[in-house]
Coordinates of C-alpha atoms in Angstrom, one line a residue:
M830 CA 69.3 -75.0 -55.5
R831 CA 69.7 -73.4 -58.9
A832 CA 73.3 -72.7 -59.9
S833 CA 74.3 -71.8 -63.4
L834 CA 78.1 -72.3 -63.9
C835 CA 79.2 -71.2 -67.3
S836 CA 82.9 -71.3 -66.9
P837 CA 85.3 -73.6 -64.9
L838 CA 87.9 -70.8 -64.7
M839 CA 89.3 -69.8 -61.3
A840 CA 87.9 -66.3 -60.6
T841 CA 90.2 -63.5 -59.4
N842 CA 87.7 -60.6 -59.6
S843 CA 84.1 -61.2 -58.7
I844 CA 80.9 -59.2 -58.7
M845 CA 78.2 -59.8 -56.1
W846 CA 75.1 -58.2 -57.7
F847 CA 72.6 -57.3 -55.0
R848 CA 68.9 -56.9 -56.1
K849 CA 66.8 -58.5 -53.4
G850 CA 68.7 -60.6 -50.9
L851 CA 69.9 -57.4 -49.2
R852 CA 71.6 -59.2 -46.3
I853 CA 74.8 -60.9 -45.1
H854 CA 73.2 -63.9 -43.3
D855 CA 72.3 -67.0 -45.3
N856 CA 73.3 -65.5 -48.6
P857 CA 74.8 -68.3 -50.8
A858 CA 75.5 -66.0 -53.7
L859 CA 77.7 -63.8 -51.5
E860 CA 79.4 -66.9 -50.0
Y861 CA 80.2 -68.2 -53.5
A862 CA 81.3 -64.7 -54.7
R863 CA 83.9 -64.3 -52.0
R864 CA 85.4 -67.8 -52.4
D865 CA 88.8 -67.9 -54.2
S866 CA 88.4 -64.2 -55.1
N867 CA 91.2 -61.7 -54.9
H868 CA 88.8 -58.9 -55.3
L869 CA 85.1 -58.7 -54.7
F870 CA 82.9 -55.9 -55.9
P871 CA 79.5 -55.8 -54.1
V872 CA 77.2 -53.9 -56.5
F873 CA 73.7 -52.4 -56.4
I874 CA 72.3 -50.7 -59.5
L875 CA 69.8 -47.9 -59.2
D876 CA 67.4 -48.4 -62.1
P877 CA 66.1 -44.9 -63.2
H878 CA 62.9 -46.5 -64.5
Y879 CA 62.2 -47.5 -60.9
L880 CA 63.4 -44.5 -59.0
E881 CA 63.0 -41.3 -61.0
P882 CA 60.2 -39.1 -59.6
D883 CA 56.9 -39.2 -61.4
P884 CA 54.8 -36.1 -60.7
S885 CA 51.8 -37.5 -62.7
A886 CA 51.4 -40.5 -60.3
F887 CA 48.5 -40.5 -57.8
S888 CA 50.9 -40.5 -54.9
P889 CA 54.4 -39.2 -54.3
G890 CA 57.0 -41.5 -55.8
S891 CA 58.3 -42.9 -59.1
T892 CA 56.4 -44.5 -61.9
R893 CA 56.8 -47.9 -60.3
S894 CA 56.8 -47.2 -56.6
G895 CA 55.4 -45.0 -53.8
L896 CA 57.8 -43.0 -51.6
N897 CA 57.5 -45.3 -48.6
R898 CA 58.9 -48.3 -50.4
I899 CA 61.7 -46.3 -52.0
Q900 CA 62.6 -44.9 -48.6
F901 CA 62.5 -48.5 -47.1
M902 CA 64.8 -49.8 -49.9
L903 CA 67.3 -46.9 -49.3
E904 CA 67.3 -47.8 -45.6
C905 CA 68.0 -51.4 -46.6
L906 CA 70.9 -50.2 -48.7
F907 CA 72.3 -48.0 -45.9
D908 CA 72.3 -50.9 -43.5
L909 CA 73.8 -53.3 -46.1
D910 CA 76.6 -50.9 -46.8
S911 CA 77.3 -50.6 -43.0
S912 CA 77.5 -54.3 -42.7
L913 CA 79.8 -54.7 -45.6
R914 CA 82.1 -52.0 -44.2
K915 CA 82.4 -54.0 -41.0
L916 CA 83.6 -56.9 -43.2
G917 CA 86.3 -54.8 -44.9
S918 CA 84.2 -54.0 -48.0
R919 CA 81.4 -51.5 -49.0
L920 CA 78.4 -51.3 -51.3
L921 CA 79.2 -49.9 -54.7
V922 CA 76.2 -48.0 -56.0
L923 CA 75.8 -47.3 -59.7
K924 CA 73.0 -45.8 -61.8
G925 CA 71.7 -47.0 -65.1
E926 CA 70.0 -49.8 -67.1
P927 CA 71.2 -52.9 -65.2
F928 CA 72.3 -55.0 -68.2
E929 CA 74.3 -52.1 -69.7
V930 CA 75.9 -51.4 -66.4
L931 CA 76.9 -55.0 -65.8
V932 CA 78.4 -55.4 -69.3
R933 CA 80.6 -52.4 -68.6
L934 CA 81.7 -53.5 -65.2
V935 CA 82.6 -57.0 -66.4
K936 CA 84.9 -55.4 -69.0
E937 CA 86.4 -52.6 -66.8
W938 CA 87.0 -54.8 -63.8
E939 CA 88.1 -57.9 -65.6
V940 CA 85.5 -59.9 -63.8
K941 CA 85.6 -63.7 -64.0
K942 CA 82.7 -64.5 -61.6
L943 CA 79.3 -63.0 -61.4
C944 CA 76.9 -64.0 -58.6
F945 CA 73.3 -62.9 -57.9
E946 CA 70.2 -64.4 -56.3
Y947 CA 67.8 -66.2 -58.7
G948 CA 64.7 -64.2 -59.5
T949 CA 61.4 -65.9 -60.3
E950 CA 59.4 -62.8 -61.6
P951 CA 59.0 -62.3 -65.3
H952 CA 61.0 -59.1 -65.2
Y953 CA 64.0 -60.9 -63.6
Q954 CA 63.6 -64.0 -65.9
T955 CA 64.0 -61.8 -69.0
L956 CA 66.8 -59.7 -67.6
D957 CA 68.7 -62.6 -66.1
K958 CA 68.6 -64.6 -69.3
Q959 CA 70.2 -61.7 -71.1
V960 CA 72.9 -61.3 -68.4
K961 CA 73.7 -65.0 -68.3
E962 CA 74.0 -65.2 -72.1
Y963 CA 76.4 -62.3 -72.2
A964 CA 78.4 -63.5 -69.3
C965 CA 78.8 -67.1 -70.7
S966 CA 79.8 -65.7 -74.1
V967 CA 82.8 -63.9 -72.5
G968 CA 83.8 -66.8 -70.2
V969 CA 82.4 -65.4 -66.9
D970 CA 81.3 -67.9 -64.3
V971 CA 77.7 -67.2 -63.3
Y972 CA 76.2 -68.4 -60.0
T973 CA 72.5 -67.8 -59.3
P974 CA 71.2 -69.8 -56.3
V975 CA 67.6 -70.0 -55.3
S976 CA 67.6 -68.3 -51.9
H977 CA 64.7 -65.8 -51.8
T978 CA 62.2 -68.7 -51.2
L979 CA 62.2 -71.9 -49.1
F980 CA 61.8 -74.0 -52.3
N981 CA 62.7 -73.8 -55.9
P982 CA 59.4 -73.4 -57.7
E983 CA 60.7 -75.3 -60.7
D984 CA 61.3 -78.4 -58.5
I985 CA 57.7 -78.2 -57.2
I986 CA 56.3 -77.9 -60.7
E987 CA 58.4 -80.8 -62.0
M988 CA 57.2 -83.0 -59.1
N989 CA 53.6 -82.0 -60.0
G990 CA 54.0 -83.2 -63.6
G991 CA 54.9 -79.8 -65.2
T992 CA 52.2 -77.6 -63.7
P993 CA 52.1 -75.8 -60.4
P994 CA 49.8 -77.2 -57.7
M995 CA 46.7 -75.0 -57.5
S996 CA 45.7 -75.7 -53.9
Y997 CA 47.6 -74.9 -50.7
Q998 CA 47.2 -78.5 -49.4
S999 CA 48.5 -80.1 -52.6
F1000 CA 51.5 -77.7 -52.5
I1001 CA 52.3 -78.7 -48.9
K1002 CA 52.2 -82.4 -49.8
L1003 CA 54.7 -81.9 -52.6
A1004 CA 57.0 -79.4 -51.0
G1005 CA 58.1 -81.4 -47.9
K1006 CA 60.7 -79.7 -45.7
P1007 CA 63.0 -76.9 -47.0
S1008 CA 66.7 -77.0 -46.9
S1009 CA 68.5 -75.5 -43.9
P1010 CA 69.9 -72.0 -43.9
R1011 CA 73.7 -71.6 -44.5
T1012 CA 75.3 -71.4 -41.1
T1013 CA 78.6 -70.0 -42.3
T1014 CA 79.4 -66.7 -40.4
I1015 CA 81.2 -64.3 -42.7
T1016 CA 83.9 -62.5 -40.8
S1017 CA 85.6 -60.8 -43.7
L1018 CA 85.4 -60.2 -47.4
P1019 CA 88.0 -59.8 -50.1
P1020 CA 89.0 -56.2 -50.7
I1021 CA 87.5 -54.2 -53.5
G1022 CA 89.8 -53.9 -56.5
S1023 CA 90.4 -50.8 -58.6
I1024 CA 87.1 -49.4 -59.9
C1025 CA 88.9 -47.7 -62.8
D1026 CA 86.9 -44.8 -64.3
V1027 CA 83.5 -46.2 -63.3
E1028 CA 81.5 -43.4 -61.6
M1029 CA 80.3 -44.5 -58.1
L1030 CA 77.5 -43.1 -56.0
R1031 CA 77.0 -43.3 -52.3
V1032 CA 73.7 -44.7 -51.1
S1033 CA 71.3 -41.9 -52.0
T1034 CA 68.8 -40.1 -49.8
I1035 CA 65.3 -39.3 -50.9
K1036 CA 66.3 -35.7 -51.5
E1037 CA 69.2 -36.7 -53.7
L1038 CA 66.9 -38.8 -55.8
G1039 CA 65.0 -35.6 -56.6
Y1040 CA 62.1 -35.8 -54.2
G1041 CA 63.0 -32.6 -52.3
E1042 CA 62.8 -32.1 -48.5
I1043 CA 60.5 -34.5 -46.9
T1044 CA 59.9 -34.6 -43.1
E1045 CA 60.5 -37.8 -41.2
E1046 CA 56.9 -38.2 -40.1
V1047 CA 55.8 -38.6 -43.7
F1048 CA 57.4 -42.1 -43.9
S1049 CA 56.4 -45.5 -42.6
P1050 CA 57.2 -46.2 -39.0
F1051 CA 58.8 -49.5 -40.1
K1052 CA 62.5 -49.0 -41.0
G1053 CA 64.3 -51.0 -43.6
G1054 CA 67.5 -53.1 -43.3
E1055 CA 68.9 -56.5 -42.2
S1056 CA 69.7 -55.2 -38.7
E1057 CA 66.1 -54.1 -38.1
A1058 CA 64.8 -57.4 -39.6
L1059 CA 66.8 -59.5 -37.2
K1060 CA 65.9 -57.3 -34.3
R1061 CA 62.2 -57.5 -35.1
L1062 CA 62.6 -61.3 -35.6
R1063 CA 64.1 -61.7 -32.1
E1064 CA 61.4 -59.6 -30.5
S1065 CA 58.7 -61.6 -32.2
L1066 CA 60.1 -65.0 -31.3
D1067 CA 61.0 -64.1 -27.7
D1068 CA 57.3 -64.6 -26.9
K1069 CA 57.3 -68.3 -27.5
Q1070 CA 53.7 -68.8 -26.4
W1071 CA 52.6 -66.2 -29.0
V1072 CA 54.5 -68.0 -31.7
A1073 CA 53.1 -71.4 -30.7
S1074 CA 49.5 -70.2 -30.6
F1075 CA 49.7 -67.9 -33.7
E1076 CA 46.5 -68.4 -35.7
K1077 CA 46.1 -66.1 -38.7
P1078 CA 42.3 -65.6 -38.7
K1079 CA 42.4 -64.4 -35.1
G1080 CA 44.6 -61.4 -35.6
D1081 CA 43.2 -58.0 -34.8
P1082 CA 43.4 -55.7 -37.8
S1083 CA 42.6 -52.6 -35.8
V1084 CA 45.7 -52.6 -33.6
F1085 CA 48.2 -50.3 -35.3
L1086 CA 50.7 -48.9 -32.7
K1087 CA 51.9 -52.4 -32.0
P1088 CA 50.4 -54.6 -34.8
A1089 CA 49.1 -58.1 -34.0
T1090 CA 51.6 -59.7 -36.3
T1091 CA 55.3 -59.8 -36.9
V1092 CA 55.5 -57.1 -39.7
L1093 CA 58.3 -59.1 -41.2
S1094 CA 56.8 -59.2 -44.7
P1095 CA 58.7 -56.1 -45.9
Y1096 CA 62.0 -57.6 -44.8
L1097 CA 61.2 -60.9 -46.6
K1098 CA 60.2 -58.9 -49.7
F1099 CA 63.6 -57.2 -49.9
G1100 CA 65.5 -60.2 -48.6
C1101 CA 66.8 -58.4 -45.5
L1102 CA 65.6 -61.6 -43.7
S1103 CA 66.2 -65.1 -45.1
S1104 CA 62.9 -67.0 -45.3
R1105 CA 65.0 -70.2 -44.5
Y1106 CA 66.4 -68.6 -41.4
F1107 CA 63.0 -67.4 -40.3
Y1108 CA 61.6 -70.9 -40.9
Q1109 CA 64.4 -72.5 -38.8
C1110 CA 63.9 -70.0 -36.0
I1111 CA 60.2 -70.9 -35.7
Q1112 CA 61.0 -74.6 -35.7
D1113 CA 63.4 -74.0 -32.8
V1114 CA 60.6 -72.3 -30.9
Y1115 CA 58.3 -75.2 -31.6
K1116 CA 60.8 -77.7 -30.2
N1117 CA 60.5 -75.9 -26.8
V1118 CA 56.8 -75.7 -26.4
K1119 CA 54.2 -78.4 -25.6
K1120 CA 52.0 -77.7 -28.5
H1121 CA 51.6 -75.3 -31.4
T1122 CA 49.3 -74.4 -34.3
S1123 CA 49.8 -76.0 -37.7
P1124 CA 49.6 -74.8 -41.3
P1125 CA 47.7 -73.1 -42.9
V1126 CA 47.0 -70.9 -39.9
S1127 CA 50.4 -71.1 -38.0
L1128 CA 53.4 -68.8 -38.4
V1129 CA 55.1 -71.5 -40.5
G1130 CA 51.8 -71.8 -42.4
Q1131 CA 52.1 -68.1 -43.4
L1132 CA 55.6 -68.7 -44.8
L1133 CA 54.2 -71.6 -46.8
W1134 CA 51.4 -69.4 -48.2
R1135 CA 54.2 -67.2 -49.6
E1136 CA 55.8 -70.2 -51.2
F1137 CA 52.5 -71.4 -52.7
F1138 CA 51.9 -68.1 -54.4
Y1139 CA 55.5 -67.9 -55.6
C1140 CA 55.1 -71.3 -57.2
A1141 CA 51.8 -70.5 -58.8
A1142 CA 53.1 -67.2 -60.1
Y1143 CA 56.2 -68.8 -61.6
G1144 CA 54.3 -71.5 -63.4
V1145 CA 51.2 -69.7 -64.7
P1146 CA 51.7 -67.5 -67.7
N1147 CA 50.0 -64.0 -67.4
F1148 CA 49.6 -64.6 -63.7
D1149 CA 49.3 -60.8 -63.1
Q1150 CA 46.3 -60.2 -65.4
M1151 CA 42.8 -61.6 -66.1
K1152 CA 43.2 -61.8 -69.9
G1153 CA 45.2 -64.9 -71.0
N1154 CA 45.4 -66.2 -67.5
R1155 CA 44.2 -69.8 -67.6
I1156 CA 43.4 -70.0 -63.8
C1157 CA 41.5 -66.7 -63.7
K1158 CA 37.8 -66.3 -64.0
Q1159 CA 36.8 -63.9 -66.8
I1160 CA 34.6 -61.3 -65.2
P1161 CA 33.1 -58.1 -66.8
W1162 CA 34.3 -55.8 -64.1
N1163 CA 33.1 -52.2 -64.0
E1164 CA 35.3 -49.3 -65.2
D1165 CA 34.5 -46.4 -62.9
E1166 CA 37.4 -44.0 -62.3
E1167 CA 35.5 -41.9 -59.7
L1168 CA 34.7 -44.9 -57.5
L1169 CA 38.3 -46.2 -57.9
A1170 CA 39.7 -42.8 -56.8
A1171 CA 37.3 -42.6 -53.9
W1172 CA 38.4 -46.0 -52.7
R1173 CA 42.1 -45.3 -53.3
E1174 CA 42.0 -41.9 -51.5
G1175 CA 39.9 -43.1 -48.5
R1176 CA 36.7 -41.2 -49.6
T1177 CA 34.1 -44.0 -49.8
G1178 CA 32.1 -42.8 -46.9
Y1179 CA 32.7 -46.0 -45.0
P1180 CA 35.1 -45.1 -42.1
W1181 CA 36.5 -48.6 -41.7
I1182 CA 37.4 -48.8 -45.4
D1183 CA 38.7 -45.3 -45.6
A1184 CA 40.8 -45.5 -42.4
I1185 CA 42.5 -48.6 -43.9
M1186 CA 43.3 -46.8 -47.1
V1187 CA 44.6 -43.8 -45.3
Q1188 CA 46.9 -46.0 -43.2
L1189 CA 48.1 -47.6 -46.4
Q1190 CA 48.9 -44.2 -47.9
K1191 CA 50.7 -43.0 -44.8
W1192 CA 52.5 -46.1 -43.6
G1193 CA 52.8 -48.4 -46.7
W1194 CA 51.5 -51.2 -44.5
V1195 CA 48.2 -52.5 -43.2
H1196 CA 47.2 -55.7 -41.4
H1197 CA 46.4 -58.7 -43.7
L1198 CA 42.7 -58.8 -42.6
A1199 CA 42.4 -55.1 -43.3
R1200 CA 43.8 -55.7 -46.8
H1201 CA 41.1 -58.4 -47.2
C1202 CA 38.4 -56.0 -46.3
V1203 CA 39.3 -53.2 -48.8
A1204 CA 40.1 -55.7 -51.6
C1205 CA 36.7 -57.3 -51.2
F1206 CA 35.0 -53.9 -51.0
L1207 CA 36.6 -52.7 -54.3
T1208 CA 35.9 -55.9 -56.2
R1209 CA 33.1 -58.5 -55.6
G1210 CA 31.8 -56.9 -52.4
D1211 CA 30.6 -53.5 -53.3
L1212 CA 32.2 -51.6 -56.2
F1213 CA 32.7 -54.4 -58.7
I1214 CA 35.9 -52.8 -60.0
H1215 CA 38.7 -54.9 -61.6
W1216 CA 41.1 -56.5 -59.2
E1217 CA 44.0 -55.4 -61.5
R1218 CA 43.2 -51.8 -60.6
G1219 CA 43.3 -52.5 -56.9
R1220 CA 46.4 -54.6 -57.3
D1221 CA 48.1 -51.6 -59.0
V1222 CA 47.4 -49.4 -56.0
F1223 CA 48.7 -52.0 -53.5
E1224 CA 51.7 -52.6 -55.8
R1225 CA 52.6 -48.9 -55.6
L1226 CA 51.8 -48.2 -51.9
L1227 CA 52.9 -51.3 -50.0
I1228 CA 56.4 -51.4 -48.6
D1229 CA 56.1 -55.3 -48.7
S1230 CA 54.6 -55.3 -52.2
D1231 CA 55.7 -58.6 -53.7
W1232 CA 54.7 -59.4 -57.3
A1233 CA 53.7 -63.1 -56.7
I1234 CA 51.9 -62.6 -53.4
N1235 CA 50.2 -59.3 -54.3
N1236 CA 48.7 -60.8 -57.5
G1237 CA 47.9 -64.1 -55.8
N1238 CA 46.0 -62.3 -53.0
W1239 CA 44.0 -60.1 -55.4
L1240 CA 43.1 -63.2 -57.5
W1241 CA 41.9 -64.9 -54.3
L1242 CA 40.1 -62.0 -52.7
S1243 CA 38.2 -61.0 -55.9
C1244 CA 37.2 -64.7 -56.2
S1245 CA 38.9 -64.8 -59.6
S1246 CA 41.0 -67.8 -58.6
F1247 CA 41.9 -70.1 -55.7
F1248 CA 38.8 -69.1 -53.7
Y1249 CA 35.3 -69.1 -55.1
Q1250 CA 32.9 -68.5 -52.3
Y1251 CA 31.8 -65.0 -53.6
N1252 CA 28.8 -65.0 -51.4
R1253 CA 31.0 -64.5 -48.3
V1254 CA 31.6 -60.8 -48.2
Y1255 CA 33.4 -58.6 -45.6
S1256 CA 31.0 -56.1 -44.2
P1257 CA 32.5 -52.5 -44.3
T1258 CA 30.7 -51.7 -41.0
S1259 CA 30.4 -54.8 -38.8
F1260 CA 33.7 -56.5 -39.5
G1261 CA 35.8 -53.7 -37.9
K1262 CA 33.3 -53.1 -35.1
K1263 CA 33.8 -56.6 -33.7
Y1264 CA 37.5 -55.8 -33.1
D1265 CA 37.3 -52.1 -32.2
P1266 CA 33.8 -51.2 -31.0
T1267 CA 34.8 -47.7 -30.0
G1268 CA 36.5 -46.9 -33.3
K1269 CA 40.0 -46.0 -32.0
Y1270 CA 41.6 -47.1 -35.3
I1271 CA 39.1 -44.9 -37.3
R1272 CA 39.6 -41.9 -35.0
H1273 CA 43.4 -42.1 -35.4
F1274 CA 43.5 -42.3 -39.2
L1275 CA 40.4 -40.2 -39.9
P1276 CA 40.7 -37.3 -37.4
V1277 CA 37.6 -35.6 -39.0
L1278 CA 35.6 -38.3 -37.1
Q1279 CA 37.5 -37.9 -33.9
D1280 CA 34.4 -36.7 -31.9
M1281 CA 31.8 -38.8 -33.5
P1282 CA 30.0 -40.9 -30.8
K1283 CA 30.9 -44.6 -30.9
E1284 CA 27.3 -45.5 -31.8
Y1285 CA 27.8 -43.8 -35.2
I1286 CA 31.5 -44.1 -35.8
Y1287 CA 31.2 -47.0 -38.3
E1288 CA 28.0 -45.5 -39.9
P1289 CA 28.3 -41.7 -39.4
W1290 CA 25.6 -41.0 -42.1
T1291 CA 23.0 -42.5 -39.7
A1292 CA 23.8 -39.9 -37.0
P1293 CA 21.2 -37.2 -36.4
L1294 CA 22.2 -33.8 -37.7
S1295 CA 22.4 -32.5 -34.1
V1296 CA 25.0 -35.2 -33.3
Q1297 CA 26.9 -34.4 -36.5
K1298 CA 27.1 -30.7 -35.5
K1299 CA 28.2 -31.5 -32.0
A1300 CA 30.9 -33.8 -33.5
N1301 CA 32.0 -31.0 -35.9
C1302 CA 31.5 -33.4 -38.8
I1303 CA 28.6 -32.9 -41.2
I1304 CA 28.3 -35.9 -43.5
G1305 CA 28.3 -34.8 -47.1
R1306 CA 30.4 -31.7 -46.2
D1307 CA 33.2 -32.7 -43.8
Y1308 CA 33.2 -36.4 -44.5
P1309 CA 31.6 -38.0 -47.6
K1310 CA 28.3 -39.9 -47.8
P1311 CA 28.7 -43.6 -48.7
V1312 CA 29.4 -44.0 -52.4
V1313 CA 27.1 -47.0 -52.5
D1314 CA 24.5 -48.6 -50.3
H1315 CA 26.4 -51.7 -49.1
V1316 CA 23.3 -53.9 -48.8
L1317 CA 22.1 -53.2 -52.3
A1318 CA 25.6 -53.1 -53.9
S1319 CA 26.6 -56.3 -52.3
K1320 CA 23.5 -58.1 -53.6
E1321 CA 24.1 -56.7 -57.1
C1322 CA 27.8 -57.9 -57.0
K1323 CA 26.7 -61.4 -56.0
D1324 CA 24.3 -61.5 -58.8
K1325 CA 26.9 -60.3 -61.3
M1326 CA 29.4 -62.9 -60.0
A1327 CA 26.8 -65.6 -60.4
E1328 CA 26.3 -64.6 -64.0
A1329 CA 30.0 -64.4 -64.7
Y1330 CA 30.6 -67.8 -63.1
A1331 CA 27.8 -69.3 -65.2
L1332 CA 29.4 -67.9 -68.4
N1333 CA 32.8 -69.3 -67.4
R1334 CA 31.2 -72.7 -66.7
E1335 CA 29.3 -72.8 -70.0
N1336 CA 32.5 -72.0 -72.0
N1337 CA 34.8 -74.2 -70.0
G1338 CA 36.8 -71.1 -68.9
I1339 CA 37.4 -70.0 -72.5
V1340 CA 35.6 -66.6 -72.5
S1341 CA 36.1 -64.2 -75.4
E1342 CA 36.1 -60.4 -75.3
G1343 CA 32.8 -60.5 -77.2
D1344 CA 31.3 -62.8 -74.5
L1345 CA 32.4 -60.4 -71.8
K1346 CA 31.0 -57.4 -73.6
S1347 CA 27.7 -59.1 -74.1
L1348 CA 27.5 -60.1 -70.4
R1349 CA 28.5 -56.5 -69.4
R1350 CA 25.6 -55.1 -71.4
K1351 CA 23.2 -57.6 -69.9
L1352 CA 24.3 -56.7 -66.4
E1353 CA 24.2 -53.0 -67.0
E1354 CA 20.6 -53.2 -68.4
G1355 CA 19.7 -55.3 -65.4
C1356 CA 21.1 -52.7 -63.0
Q1357 CA 19.3 -49.9 -64.8
S1358 CA 16.0 -51.8 -64.7
S1359 CA 16.5 -52.5 -61.0
N1360 CA 17.3 -48.9 -60.2
S1361 CA 14.2 -47.7 -62.1
R1362 CA 12.0 -50.1 -60.1
G1363 CA 13.6 -48.9 -56.9
Q1364 CA 13.0 -45.2 -57.9
K1365 CA 9.4 -46.0 -58.8
R1366 CA 8.8 -47.6 -55.4
K1367 CA 10.3 -44.5 -53.6
T1368 CA 8.0 -42.2 -55.7
T1369 CA 4.9 -44.2 -55.0
S1370 CA 5.6 -44.4 -51.2

């Protein structure tokens, strides 16, 4: 556990700075903050860069986040405030640039102890270094425990000789068992002292943040907060046989009213649920069943995947981009804004892909196998568009968007890192059909196809015109034609990936911008030649 103690002075006034870790249970920073403190100030800082409305963005929300995640975060804050009030305290909400706000609070409130959860993302690393340096310079005791993850990524990297393990299995061998969650039950907190002239806000609503009147049905059906997280955890773990037999590849991505998974990822992302507590609860279930699945496919295995990506992200510079990322294949992805927009807005003409993207827009969440399908389609499967562009869309729209995991998954699914079997492609028609042959999922999220017969629901462009008319859905008018021919596009993508892999191999992974431009020109010329031959064959026939 990471703890940075800059001053041995006994604290009288303490700040508990909430960022993630929006919970009371298993919160070592909160436990340390309340210890030997006469007054405790629980603080959350609304960063305007994160929350101010951005009308130029492709979906409602701020520059950094879609509306669903902002609403989810506000629900987390409402719930945290409610929990703190039951303990004799409350959440103090301020607005401004976090470092500047904290400097003022330390001075105004005569703070001697500052506690917050350790952050592994580059943004937090930069900010926290600045905060710690200031705090230590004025004699403030700083405590920053690692509690958002099961393991401290630094420890894993040190055990691996200074670099993060690049395979799941090697990570598992190094990691061992995580520490147990804190079992201390907090029954009361020190009172809040005088807040002086510091302007406080209550937990804002979406309307108060400047987003206007928005109806309830616009938001995700998954509500934020520690209370909801613990309730969902109990409900998931009550079915012990389901927990014991959980096997990730066998989940059904088409089930949406009651998803075939826990939907606990948003709560882990915001720290409403302690990953250590979740891990321990699963272990308790395992003790009471005859047999259970094992990592990587088990429920515990999914938590360890989260840890694997956190460790890789922490230890690899430029993890969130292709350029300058030593573990990322350099690939000359296409730049096609129209195709990107069609994918993002659910207008590809492939109902399975479009329904997933519509659910993502509306709910801020989709099943992990559904995410795999649309990520593959955008990148190496059909459209050959840069994984960073897809990552940006997920980062904005997902309520569980997590920097390390989101980037890790896009690297994986684009076959840029971790996974390299680019010939294995998700079909945008047959994959969904094997789970949902009648197309209930598609009909729900794409009501324009509500009356399309099941024989054509996954490939409506193949329906005779008479069938389209009867279904009140003319392809090309009411619903788009496919933006690409999957069979041809998939073959082209595989050929391009093969060329890119060969270039990376020849250059031992050191591929220059010039190399990429040359390969891009070669691939474009090859595509044009192929299209010309195809057109000639059509004309001849």
